[in-house]
Coordinates of C-alpha atoms in Angstrom, one line a residue:
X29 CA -29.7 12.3 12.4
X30 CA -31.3 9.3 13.6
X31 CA -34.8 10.9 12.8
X32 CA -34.3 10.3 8.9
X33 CA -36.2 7.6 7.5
X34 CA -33.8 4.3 7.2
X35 CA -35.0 3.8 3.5
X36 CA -33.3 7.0 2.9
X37 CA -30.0 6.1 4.9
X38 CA -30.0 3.0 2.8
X39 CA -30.3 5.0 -0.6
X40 CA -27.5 7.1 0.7
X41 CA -25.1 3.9 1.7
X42 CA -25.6 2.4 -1.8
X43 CA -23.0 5.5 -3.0
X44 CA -20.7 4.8 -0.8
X45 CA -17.5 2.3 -1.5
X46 CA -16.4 -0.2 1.7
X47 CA -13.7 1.9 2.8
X48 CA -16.5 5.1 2.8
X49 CA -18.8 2.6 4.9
X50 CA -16.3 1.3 7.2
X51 CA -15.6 4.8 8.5
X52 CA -18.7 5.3 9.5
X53 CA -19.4 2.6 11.8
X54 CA -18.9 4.3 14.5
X55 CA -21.2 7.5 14.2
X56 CA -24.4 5.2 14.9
X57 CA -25.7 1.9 15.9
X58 CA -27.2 2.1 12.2
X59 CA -24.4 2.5 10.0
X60 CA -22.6 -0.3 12.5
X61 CA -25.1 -2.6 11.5
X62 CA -25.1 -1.5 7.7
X63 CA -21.0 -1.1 7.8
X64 CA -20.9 -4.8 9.9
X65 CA -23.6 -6.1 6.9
X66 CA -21.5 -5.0 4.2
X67 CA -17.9 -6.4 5.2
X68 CA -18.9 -9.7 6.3
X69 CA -22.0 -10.7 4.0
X70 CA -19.6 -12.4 1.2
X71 CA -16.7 -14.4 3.3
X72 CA -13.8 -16.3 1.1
X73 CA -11.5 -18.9 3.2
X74 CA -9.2 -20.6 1.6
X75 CA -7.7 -23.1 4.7
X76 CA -3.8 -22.8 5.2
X77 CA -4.1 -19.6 4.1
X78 CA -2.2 -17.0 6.6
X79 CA -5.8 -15.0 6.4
X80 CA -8.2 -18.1 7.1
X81 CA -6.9 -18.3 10.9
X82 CA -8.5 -14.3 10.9
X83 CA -11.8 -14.6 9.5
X84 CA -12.3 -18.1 11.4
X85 CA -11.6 -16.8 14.7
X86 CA -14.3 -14.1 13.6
X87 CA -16.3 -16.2 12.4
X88 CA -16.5 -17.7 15.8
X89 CA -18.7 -15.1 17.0
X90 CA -22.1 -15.0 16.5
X91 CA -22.5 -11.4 15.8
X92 CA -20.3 -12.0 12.9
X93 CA -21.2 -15.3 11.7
X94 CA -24.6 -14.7 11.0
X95 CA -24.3 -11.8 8.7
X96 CA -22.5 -14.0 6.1
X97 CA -24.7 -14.4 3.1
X98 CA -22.3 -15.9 0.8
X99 CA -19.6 -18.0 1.7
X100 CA -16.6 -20.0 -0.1
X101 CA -14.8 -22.5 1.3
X102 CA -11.9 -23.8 -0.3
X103 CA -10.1 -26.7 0.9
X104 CA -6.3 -27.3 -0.1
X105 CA -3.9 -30.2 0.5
X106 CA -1.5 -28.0 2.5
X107 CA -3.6 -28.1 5.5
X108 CA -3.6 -32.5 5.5
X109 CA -0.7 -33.1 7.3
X110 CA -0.4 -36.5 7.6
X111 CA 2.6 -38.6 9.6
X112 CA 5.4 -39.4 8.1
X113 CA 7.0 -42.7 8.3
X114 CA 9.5 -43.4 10.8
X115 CA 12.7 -43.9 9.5
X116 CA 14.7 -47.6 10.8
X117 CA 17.8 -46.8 13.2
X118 CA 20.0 -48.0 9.9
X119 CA 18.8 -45.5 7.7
X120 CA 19.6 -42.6 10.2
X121 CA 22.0 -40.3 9.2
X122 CA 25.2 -39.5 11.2
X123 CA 24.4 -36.3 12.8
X124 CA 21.0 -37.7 14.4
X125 CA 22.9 -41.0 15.6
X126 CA 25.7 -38.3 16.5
X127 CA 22.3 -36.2 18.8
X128 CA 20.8 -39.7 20.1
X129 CA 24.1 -40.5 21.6
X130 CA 24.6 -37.0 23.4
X131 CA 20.9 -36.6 24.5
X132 CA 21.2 -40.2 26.6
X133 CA 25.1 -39.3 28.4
X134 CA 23.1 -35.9 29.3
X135 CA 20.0 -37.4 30.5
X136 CA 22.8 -39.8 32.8
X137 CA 24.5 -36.5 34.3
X138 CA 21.6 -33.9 34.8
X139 CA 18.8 -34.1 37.2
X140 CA 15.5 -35.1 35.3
X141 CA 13.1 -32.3 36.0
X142 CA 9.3 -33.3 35.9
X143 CA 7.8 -31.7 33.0
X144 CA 4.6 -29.0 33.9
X145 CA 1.6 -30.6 32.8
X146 CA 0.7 -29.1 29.5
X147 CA -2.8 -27.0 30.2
X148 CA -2.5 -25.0 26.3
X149 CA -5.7 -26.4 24.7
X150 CA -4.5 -28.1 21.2
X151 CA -4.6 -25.9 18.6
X152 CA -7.8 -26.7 16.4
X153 CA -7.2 -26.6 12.4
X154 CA -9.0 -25.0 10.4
X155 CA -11.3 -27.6 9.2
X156 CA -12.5 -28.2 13.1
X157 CA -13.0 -24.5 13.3
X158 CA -14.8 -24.3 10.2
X159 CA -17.2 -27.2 11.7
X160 CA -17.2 -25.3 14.7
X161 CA -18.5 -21.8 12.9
X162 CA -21.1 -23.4 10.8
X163 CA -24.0 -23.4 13.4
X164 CA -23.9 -19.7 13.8
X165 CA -23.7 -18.9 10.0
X166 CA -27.4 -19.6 9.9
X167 CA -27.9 -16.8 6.9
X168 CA -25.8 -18.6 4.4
X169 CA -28.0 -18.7 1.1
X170 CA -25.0 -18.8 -1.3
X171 CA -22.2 -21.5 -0.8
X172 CA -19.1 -22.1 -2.8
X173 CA -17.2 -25.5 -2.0
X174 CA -14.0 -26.2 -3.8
X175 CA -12.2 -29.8 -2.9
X176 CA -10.6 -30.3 -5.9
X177 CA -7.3 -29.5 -4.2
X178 CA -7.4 -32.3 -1.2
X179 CA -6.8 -35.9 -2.2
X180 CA -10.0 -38.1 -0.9
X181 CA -10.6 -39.9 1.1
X182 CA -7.6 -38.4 2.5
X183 CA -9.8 -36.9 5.1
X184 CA -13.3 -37.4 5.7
X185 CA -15.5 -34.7 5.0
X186 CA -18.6 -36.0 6.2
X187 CA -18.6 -33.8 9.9
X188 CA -18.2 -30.6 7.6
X189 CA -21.2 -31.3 5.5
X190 CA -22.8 -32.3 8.4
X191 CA -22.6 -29.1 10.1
X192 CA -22.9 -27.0 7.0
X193 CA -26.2 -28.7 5.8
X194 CA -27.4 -28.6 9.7
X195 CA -26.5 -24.7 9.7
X196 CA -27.8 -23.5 6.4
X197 CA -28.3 -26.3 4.0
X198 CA -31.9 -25.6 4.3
X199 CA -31.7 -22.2 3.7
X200 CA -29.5 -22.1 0.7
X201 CA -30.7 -20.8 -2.6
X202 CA -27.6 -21.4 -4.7
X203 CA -24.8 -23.9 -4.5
X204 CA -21.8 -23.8 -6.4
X205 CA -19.2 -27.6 -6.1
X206 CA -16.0 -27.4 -7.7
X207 CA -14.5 -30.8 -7.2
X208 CA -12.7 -34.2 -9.1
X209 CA -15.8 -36.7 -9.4
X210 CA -14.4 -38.1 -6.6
X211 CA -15.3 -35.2 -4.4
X212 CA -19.1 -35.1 -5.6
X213 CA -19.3 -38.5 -4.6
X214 CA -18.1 -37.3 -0.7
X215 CA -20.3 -34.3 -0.8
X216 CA -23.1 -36.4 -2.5
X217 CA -23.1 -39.2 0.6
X218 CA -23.9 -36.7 3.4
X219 CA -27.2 -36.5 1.7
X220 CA -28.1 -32.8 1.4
X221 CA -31.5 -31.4 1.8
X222 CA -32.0 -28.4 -0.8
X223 CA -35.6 -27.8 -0.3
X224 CA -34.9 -24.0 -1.6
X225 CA -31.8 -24.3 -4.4
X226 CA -32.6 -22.3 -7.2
X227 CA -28.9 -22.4 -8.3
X228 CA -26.9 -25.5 -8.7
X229 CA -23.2 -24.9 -10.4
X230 CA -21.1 -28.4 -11.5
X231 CA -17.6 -27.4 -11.7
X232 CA -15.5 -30.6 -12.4
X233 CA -11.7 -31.2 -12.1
X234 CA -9.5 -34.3 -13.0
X235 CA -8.7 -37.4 -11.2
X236 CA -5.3 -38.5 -10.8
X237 CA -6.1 -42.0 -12.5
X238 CA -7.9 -42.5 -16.2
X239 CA -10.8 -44.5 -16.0
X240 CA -13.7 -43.7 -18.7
X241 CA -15.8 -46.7 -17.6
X242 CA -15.0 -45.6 -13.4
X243 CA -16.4 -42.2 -14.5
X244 CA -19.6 -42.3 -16.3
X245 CA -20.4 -45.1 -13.6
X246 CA -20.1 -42.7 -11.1
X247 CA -21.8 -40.0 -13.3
X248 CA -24.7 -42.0 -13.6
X249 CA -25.1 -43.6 -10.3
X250 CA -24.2 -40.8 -7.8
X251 CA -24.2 -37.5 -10.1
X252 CA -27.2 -37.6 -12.1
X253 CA -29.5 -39.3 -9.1
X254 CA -28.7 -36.0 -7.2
X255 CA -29.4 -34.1 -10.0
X256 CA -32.3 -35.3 -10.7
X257 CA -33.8 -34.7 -7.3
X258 CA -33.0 -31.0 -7.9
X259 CA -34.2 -30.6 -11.5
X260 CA -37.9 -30.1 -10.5
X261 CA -37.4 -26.6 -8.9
X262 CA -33.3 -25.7 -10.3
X263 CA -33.7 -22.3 -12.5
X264 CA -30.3 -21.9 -13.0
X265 CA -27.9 -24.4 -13.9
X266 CA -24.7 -23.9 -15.0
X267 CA -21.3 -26.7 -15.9
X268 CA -18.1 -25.8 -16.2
X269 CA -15.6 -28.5 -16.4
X270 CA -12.0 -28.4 -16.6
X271 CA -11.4 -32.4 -16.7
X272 CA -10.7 -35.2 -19.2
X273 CA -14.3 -36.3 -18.9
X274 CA -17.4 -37.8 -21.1
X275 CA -20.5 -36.1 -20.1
X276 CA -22.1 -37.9 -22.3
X277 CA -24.0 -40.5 -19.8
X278 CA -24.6 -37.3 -17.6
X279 CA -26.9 -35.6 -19.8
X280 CA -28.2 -38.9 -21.4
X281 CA -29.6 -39.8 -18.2
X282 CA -30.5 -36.6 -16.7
X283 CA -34.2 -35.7 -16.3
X284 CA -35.7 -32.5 -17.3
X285 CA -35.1 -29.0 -16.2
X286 CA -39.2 -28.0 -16.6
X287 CA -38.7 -24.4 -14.5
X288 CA -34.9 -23.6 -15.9
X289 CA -34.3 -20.1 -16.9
X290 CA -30.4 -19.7 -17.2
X291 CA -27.7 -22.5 -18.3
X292 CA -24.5 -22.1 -18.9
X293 CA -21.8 -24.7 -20.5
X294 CA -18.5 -23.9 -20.8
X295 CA -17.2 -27.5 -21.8
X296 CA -14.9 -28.6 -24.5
X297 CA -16.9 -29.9 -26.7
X298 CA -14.4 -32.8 -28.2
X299 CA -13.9 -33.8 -24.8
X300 CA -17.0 -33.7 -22.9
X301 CA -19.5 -35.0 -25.7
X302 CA -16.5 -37.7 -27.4
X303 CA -19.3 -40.5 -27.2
X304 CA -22.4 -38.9 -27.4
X305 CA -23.9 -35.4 -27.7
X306 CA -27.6 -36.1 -28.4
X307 CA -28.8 -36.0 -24.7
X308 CA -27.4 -32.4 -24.4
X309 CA -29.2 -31.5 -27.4
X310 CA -32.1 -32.9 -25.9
X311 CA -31.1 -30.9 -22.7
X312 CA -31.5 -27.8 -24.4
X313 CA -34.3 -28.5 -27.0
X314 CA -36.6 -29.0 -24.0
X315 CA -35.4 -26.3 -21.7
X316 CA -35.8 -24.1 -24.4
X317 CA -39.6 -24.0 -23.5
X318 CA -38.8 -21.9 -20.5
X319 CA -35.1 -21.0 -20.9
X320 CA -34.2 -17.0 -21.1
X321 CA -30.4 -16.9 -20.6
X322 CA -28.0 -18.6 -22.6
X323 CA -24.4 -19.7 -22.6
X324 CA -22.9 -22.1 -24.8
X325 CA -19.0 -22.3 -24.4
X326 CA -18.1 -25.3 -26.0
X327 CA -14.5 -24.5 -27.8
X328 CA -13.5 -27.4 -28.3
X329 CA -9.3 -28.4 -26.4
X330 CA -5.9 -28.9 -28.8
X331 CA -4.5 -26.9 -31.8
X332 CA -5.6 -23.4 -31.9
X333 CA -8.6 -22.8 -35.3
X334 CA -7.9 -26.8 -36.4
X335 CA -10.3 -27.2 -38.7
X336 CA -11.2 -31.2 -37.7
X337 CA -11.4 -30.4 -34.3
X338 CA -14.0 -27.8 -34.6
X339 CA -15.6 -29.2 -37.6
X340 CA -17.7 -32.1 -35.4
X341 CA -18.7 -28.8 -33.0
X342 CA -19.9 -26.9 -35.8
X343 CA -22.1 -30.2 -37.4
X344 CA -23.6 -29.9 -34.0
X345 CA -24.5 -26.6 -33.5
X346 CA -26.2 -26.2 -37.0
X347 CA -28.2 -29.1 -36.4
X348 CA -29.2 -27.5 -32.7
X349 CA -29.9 -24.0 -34.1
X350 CA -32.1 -25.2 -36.9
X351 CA -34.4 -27.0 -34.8
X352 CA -37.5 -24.6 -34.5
X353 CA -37.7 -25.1 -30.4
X354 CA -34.1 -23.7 -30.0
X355 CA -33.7 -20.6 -28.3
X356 CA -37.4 -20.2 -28.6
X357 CA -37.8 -17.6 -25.5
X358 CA -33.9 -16.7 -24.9
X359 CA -33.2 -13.0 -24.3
X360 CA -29.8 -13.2 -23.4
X361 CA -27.5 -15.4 -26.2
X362 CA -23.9 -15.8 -25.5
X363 CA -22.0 -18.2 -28.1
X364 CA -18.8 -19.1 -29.7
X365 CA -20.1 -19.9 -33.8
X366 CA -16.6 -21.8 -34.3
X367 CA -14.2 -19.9 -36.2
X368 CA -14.6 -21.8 -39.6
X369 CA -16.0 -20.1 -41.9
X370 CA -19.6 -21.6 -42.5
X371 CA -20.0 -20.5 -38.6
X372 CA -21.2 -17.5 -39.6
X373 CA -24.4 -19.3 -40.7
X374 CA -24.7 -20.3 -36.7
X375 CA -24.8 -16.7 -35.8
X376 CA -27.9 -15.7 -38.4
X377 CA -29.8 -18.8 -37.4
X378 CA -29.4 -18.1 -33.9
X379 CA -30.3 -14.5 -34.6
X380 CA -33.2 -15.8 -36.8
X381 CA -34.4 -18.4 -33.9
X382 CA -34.4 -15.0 -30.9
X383 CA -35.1 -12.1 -32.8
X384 CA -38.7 -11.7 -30.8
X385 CA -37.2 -11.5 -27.6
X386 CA -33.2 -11.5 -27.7
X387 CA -32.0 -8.5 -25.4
X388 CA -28.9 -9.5 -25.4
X389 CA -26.4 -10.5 -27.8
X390 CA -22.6 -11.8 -27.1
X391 CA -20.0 -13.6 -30.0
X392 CA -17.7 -14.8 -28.1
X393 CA -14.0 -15.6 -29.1
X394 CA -14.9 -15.2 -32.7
X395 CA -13.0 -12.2 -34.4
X396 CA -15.6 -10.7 -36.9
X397 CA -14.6 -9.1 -40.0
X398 CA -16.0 -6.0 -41.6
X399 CA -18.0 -7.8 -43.8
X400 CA -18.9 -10.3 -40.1
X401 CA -20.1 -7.2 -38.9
X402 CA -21.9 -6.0 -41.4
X403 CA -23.7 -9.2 -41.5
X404 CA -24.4 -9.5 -37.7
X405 CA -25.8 -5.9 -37.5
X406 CA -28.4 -6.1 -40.2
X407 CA -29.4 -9.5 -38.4
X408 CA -30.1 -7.8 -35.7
X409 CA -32.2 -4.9 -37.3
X410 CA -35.2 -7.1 -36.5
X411 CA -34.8 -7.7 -32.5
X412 CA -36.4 -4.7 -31.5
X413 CA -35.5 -5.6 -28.1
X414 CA -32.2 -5.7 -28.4
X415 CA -29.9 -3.0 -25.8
X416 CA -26.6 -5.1 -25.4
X417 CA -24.5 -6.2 -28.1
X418 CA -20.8 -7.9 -27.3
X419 CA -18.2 -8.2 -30.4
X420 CA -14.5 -9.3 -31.0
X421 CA -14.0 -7.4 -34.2
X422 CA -10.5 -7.5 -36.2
X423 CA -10.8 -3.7 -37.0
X424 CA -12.7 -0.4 -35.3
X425 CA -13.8 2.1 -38.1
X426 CA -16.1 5.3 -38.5
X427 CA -18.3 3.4 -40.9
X428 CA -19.0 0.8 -38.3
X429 CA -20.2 3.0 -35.9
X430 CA -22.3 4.7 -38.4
X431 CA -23.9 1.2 -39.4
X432 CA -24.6 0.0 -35.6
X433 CA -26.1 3.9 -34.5
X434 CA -28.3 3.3 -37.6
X435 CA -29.5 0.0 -37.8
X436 CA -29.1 -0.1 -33.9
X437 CA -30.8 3.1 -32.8
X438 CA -31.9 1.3 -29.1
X439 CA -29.3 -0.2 -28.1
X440 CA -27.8 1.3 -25.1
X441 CA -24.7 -1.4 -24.1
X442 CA -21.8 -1.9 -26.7
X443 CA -18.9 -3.9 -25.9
X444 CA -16.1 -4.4 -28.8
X445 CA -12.7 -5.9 -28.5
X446 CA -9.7 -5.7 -30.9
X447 CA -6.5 -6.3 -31.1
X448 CA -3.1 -4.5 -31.8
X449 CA -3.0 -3.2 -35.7
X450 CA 0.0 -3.6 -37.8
X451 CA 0.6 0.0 -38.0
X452 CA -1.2 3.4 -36.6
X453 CA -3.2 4.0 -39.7
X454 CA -6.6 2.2 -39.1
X455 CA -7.0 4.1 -35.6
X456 CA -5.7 7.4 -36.9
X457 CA -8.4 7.3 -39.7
X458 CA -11.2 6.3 -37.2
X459 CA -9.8 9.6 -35.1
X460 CA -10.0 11.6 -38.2
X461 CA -13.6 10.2 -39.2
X462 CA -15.0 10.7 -36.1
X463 CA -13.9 14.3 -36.1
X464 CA -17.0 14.4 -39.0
X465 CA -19.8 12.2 -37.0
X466 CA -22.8 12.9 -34.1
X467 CA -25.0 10.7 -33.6
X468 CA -27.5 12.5 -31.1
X469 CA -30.2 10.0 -31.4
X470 CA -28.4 6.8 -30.6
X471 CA -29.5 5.9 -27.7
X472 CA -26.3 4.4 -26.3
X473 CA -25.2 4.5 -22.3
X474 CA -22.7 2.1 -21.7
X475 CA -19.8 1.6 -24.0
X476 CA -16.4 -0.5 -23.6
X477 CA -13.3 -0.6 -26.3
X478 CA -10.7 -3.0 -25.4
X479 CA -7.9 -3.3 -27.5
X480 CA -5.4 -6.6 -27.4
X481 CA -6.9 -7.4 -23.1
X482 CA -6.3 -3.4 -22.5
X483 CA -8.6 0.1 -22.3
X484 CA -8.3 1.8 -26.0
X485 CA -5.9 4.4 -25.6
X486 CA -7.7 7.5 -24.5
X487 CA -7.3 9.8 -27.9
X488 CA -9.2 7.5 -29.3
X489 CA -11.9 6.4 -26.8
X490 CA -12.5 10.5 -26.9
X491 CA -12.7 10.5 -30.5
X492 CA -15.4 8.6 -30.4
X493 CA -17.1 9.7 -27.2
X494 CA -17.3 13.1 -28.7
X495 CA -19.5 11.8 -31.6
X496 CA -21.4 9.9 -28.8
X497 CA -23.3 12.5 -26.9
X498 CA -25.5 9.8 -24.8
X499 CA -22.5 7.9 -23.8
X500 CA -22.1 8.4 -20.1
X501 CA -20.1 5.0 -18.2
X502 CA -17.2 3.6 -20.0
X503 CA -15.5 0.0 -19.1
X504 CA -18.1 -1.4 -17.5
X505 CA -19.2 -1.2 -13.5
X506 CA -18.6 2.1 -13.5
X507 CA -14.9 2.0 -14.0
X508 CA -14.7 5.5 -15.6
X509 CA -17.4 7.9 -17.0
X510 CA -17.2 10.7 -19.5
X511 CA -17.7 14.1 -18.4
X512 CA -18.7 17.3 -21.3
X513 CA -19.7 17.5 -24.4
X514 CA -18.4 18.5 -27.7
X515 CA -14.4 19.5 -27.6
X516 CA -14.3 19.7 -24.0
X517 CA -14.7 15.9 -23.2
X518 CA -12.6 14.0 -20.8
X519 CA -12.7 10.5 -19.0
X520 CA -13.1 10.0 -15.3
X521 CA -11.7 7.3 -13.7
X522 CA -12.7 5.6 -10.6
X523 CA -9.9 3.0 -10.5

């Protein structure tokens, strides 16, 4: 067995889940290695956690350590234990003035014995063992750090981003720094050396105090000067921020991204741009030069579809999208239009701006009407490129499947979302008029039907799949796949 090539042993692992692998390790010193790859390469430690103590104390070994590839660390306040106070003797209750009292007359009456000296090593927490496990994890190229959780400077951080940076700071391709502004700042003063970051994620939490002036002070002063030092070589650069903040001066003072390939925002809009907004439209008119992948999740926070909250978003994305240089080279668009209802003109200007080279194509949290649909799908007639197409639509129906297989005929990746009709009727007729439908030239692989979060129900998913002949994985990474053709389809599951 040990005679087959290893290219070919690899080829055969790659169909085999982690519970299939971990069997294995014990038929050879090959599928050890593979088996020993596979479980440890992606390590999550959350510290207090019953489970940290486990992977720390394996993490202690080098054999272990340095097969981790990616690693997430997330710090939370349970594991700070600082003193408490010591109460005065006249705010003592009873009982313990009660168990002082009976401790000394005992003391009086028995023979002291002379206490063993204590030869237990103290027990390390998890933060020292963590700073102890760093130097061997010298393969980390992928590190999560979340400190959101701990109040700062509650504890100083700087010995764990010393050993981190001193471990695998050099080596690391992609960071990802989940923490109040407060917690950049820490991370920010142990002065990190990224010489190879692709990859640099901003995910950003609330303070406990309110200080708009405090903030973009520190935004601009700590935040953006290590941004900046990254921005030459960053190709991916993604925010996501789930604070009360004003990244206004952020992206007002940030330099440009000139090698950036994929951003994503998820932001609200109101919030994070309330001063503002024209350096991120700067942002993203000049990344556009070299900028493939797209995500713009700006929805902006309060009532659900109010009209004056989302009418400021919707001034601004018009503006960006009709600006020749947007979107100029993007293949992958994913954006939220606003739901008023001029948003629609968002989507055909977007779909205007990438129809050379779009790929694909995601409307996110809109619902899309029949008429929305429509619309969209003749847009996209054009984008001969195009093989992945995500919609929320209000209603499935036979003619919509008719439209997309014939204006559509390349597209191989269809992902639709609905929710729960007022009655039966709308699904039963799409049953019915599929009964009547085969499209064997669509070239269609990979198709997903959610209905109100869950799978649509099978009659119907095998309705459809049995005008679908090309359709082959259903519910994306491989959850289920469809197996026949004609009346004898039926959906295999794999979860």
């Amino acid at each position: 067995m040990e005679q087959f090539p290893v290219e070919m042993w690899l080829s055969v692992i790659g169909y085999l889940d982690d519970k299939e692998l971990q069997a294995l390790i014990g038929v050879s010193r090959l599928f050890f290695e593979l088996g020993m790859d596979r479980r440890y390469q992606e390590v999550e430690i959350a510290t207090g956690d019953k489970k940290a103590k486990e992977w720390l104390t394996r993490l202690l070994e080098p054999q272990v350590a340095r097969r981790v590839k990616k690693l997430t660390v997330q710090l939370i306040q349970s594991h700070y234990n600082p003193p408490q106070p010591t109460a005065s003797s006249s705010h003592r209750s009873f009982r313990r003035h009660i168990a002082d009292h009976l401790r000394t007359v005992v003391q009086k009456v028995v023979r002291p014995v002379t206490p063993e000296p204590n030869t237990k090593q103290p027990m390390l927490s998890d933060i020292e063992v963590l700073i102890e496990a760093f130097p061997r994890m010298v393969n980390v190229d992928d590190f999560r750090i979340v400190t959101w959780a701990i109040p700062l400077p509650a504890r100083d951080l700087l010995p764990l981003y010393d050993a981190a940076w001193s471990a695998f700071g050099g080596n690391l391709k992609r960071i990802s720094i989940c923490a109040n502004l407060d917690g950049f700042e820490a991370l920010i003063a142990s002065s990190p050396n990224f010489v190879k970051l692709e990859t640099l994620e901003l995910e950003f939490s609330d303070l406990p105090r309110i200080d708009p002036a405090a903030d973009a002070a520190m935004l601009t002063q700590t935040v953006v000067p290590f941004v900046n030092k990254l921005c030459p070589q960053v190709k991916t650069f993604k925010i996501r921020s789930w604070a009360n903040l004003d990244l206004s001066p952020f992206f007002l003072n940030v330099d440009p991204f000139p090698v950036l390939k994929t951003t994503l925002m998820r932001i609200p809009f109101n919030r994070a741009f309330s001063t503002d907004p024209s350096g991120f439209t700067r942002y993203l008119h000049e990344s556009s030069k070299s900028l493939t992948k797209v995500a713009l999740r700006l929805s902006p926070t309060g009532l659900a579809l109010d009209p004056s909250i989302e009418q400021p978003l919707y001034d601004w994305m018009e503006a960006l999208v009709s600006d020749p240089r947007c979107f100029a080279k993007v293949k992958h668009l994913d954006i939220c239009p606003t739901h008023l209802a001029p948003g629609m003109d968002i989507l055909h200007h977007s779909i205007q701006r990438t129809r050379e080279s779009l790929v694909k194509f995601t409307v996110r949290d809109r619902y899309l009407g029949p008429d929305d649909v429509v619309a969209v799908v003749k847009g996209l007639k054009t984008s001969q490129s195009l093989t992945c197409l995500r919609l929320n639509v209000l209603s499935l129906s036979a003619a919509m499947f008719d439209l997309m297989a014939q204006t559509l005929p390349g597209l191989r990746t269809l992902w639709l979302s609905t929710g729960i009709p007022e009655n039966h009727s709308p699904l039963d007729l799409l049953r019915n008029g599929m009964k009547t439908r085969r499209y064997d030239d669509w070239k269609l692989v990979d198709l997903s039907i959610w209905q109100a979060g869950y799978e649509l129900d099978e009659a119907t998913m095998l309705a459809i799949l049995r005008s679908i002949p090309s359709v082959y994985r259903l519910w994306e990474d491989d959850a289920a796949v469809r197996r026949g053709d004609g009346d004898f389809v039926e959906i295999i599951r794999f979860t």
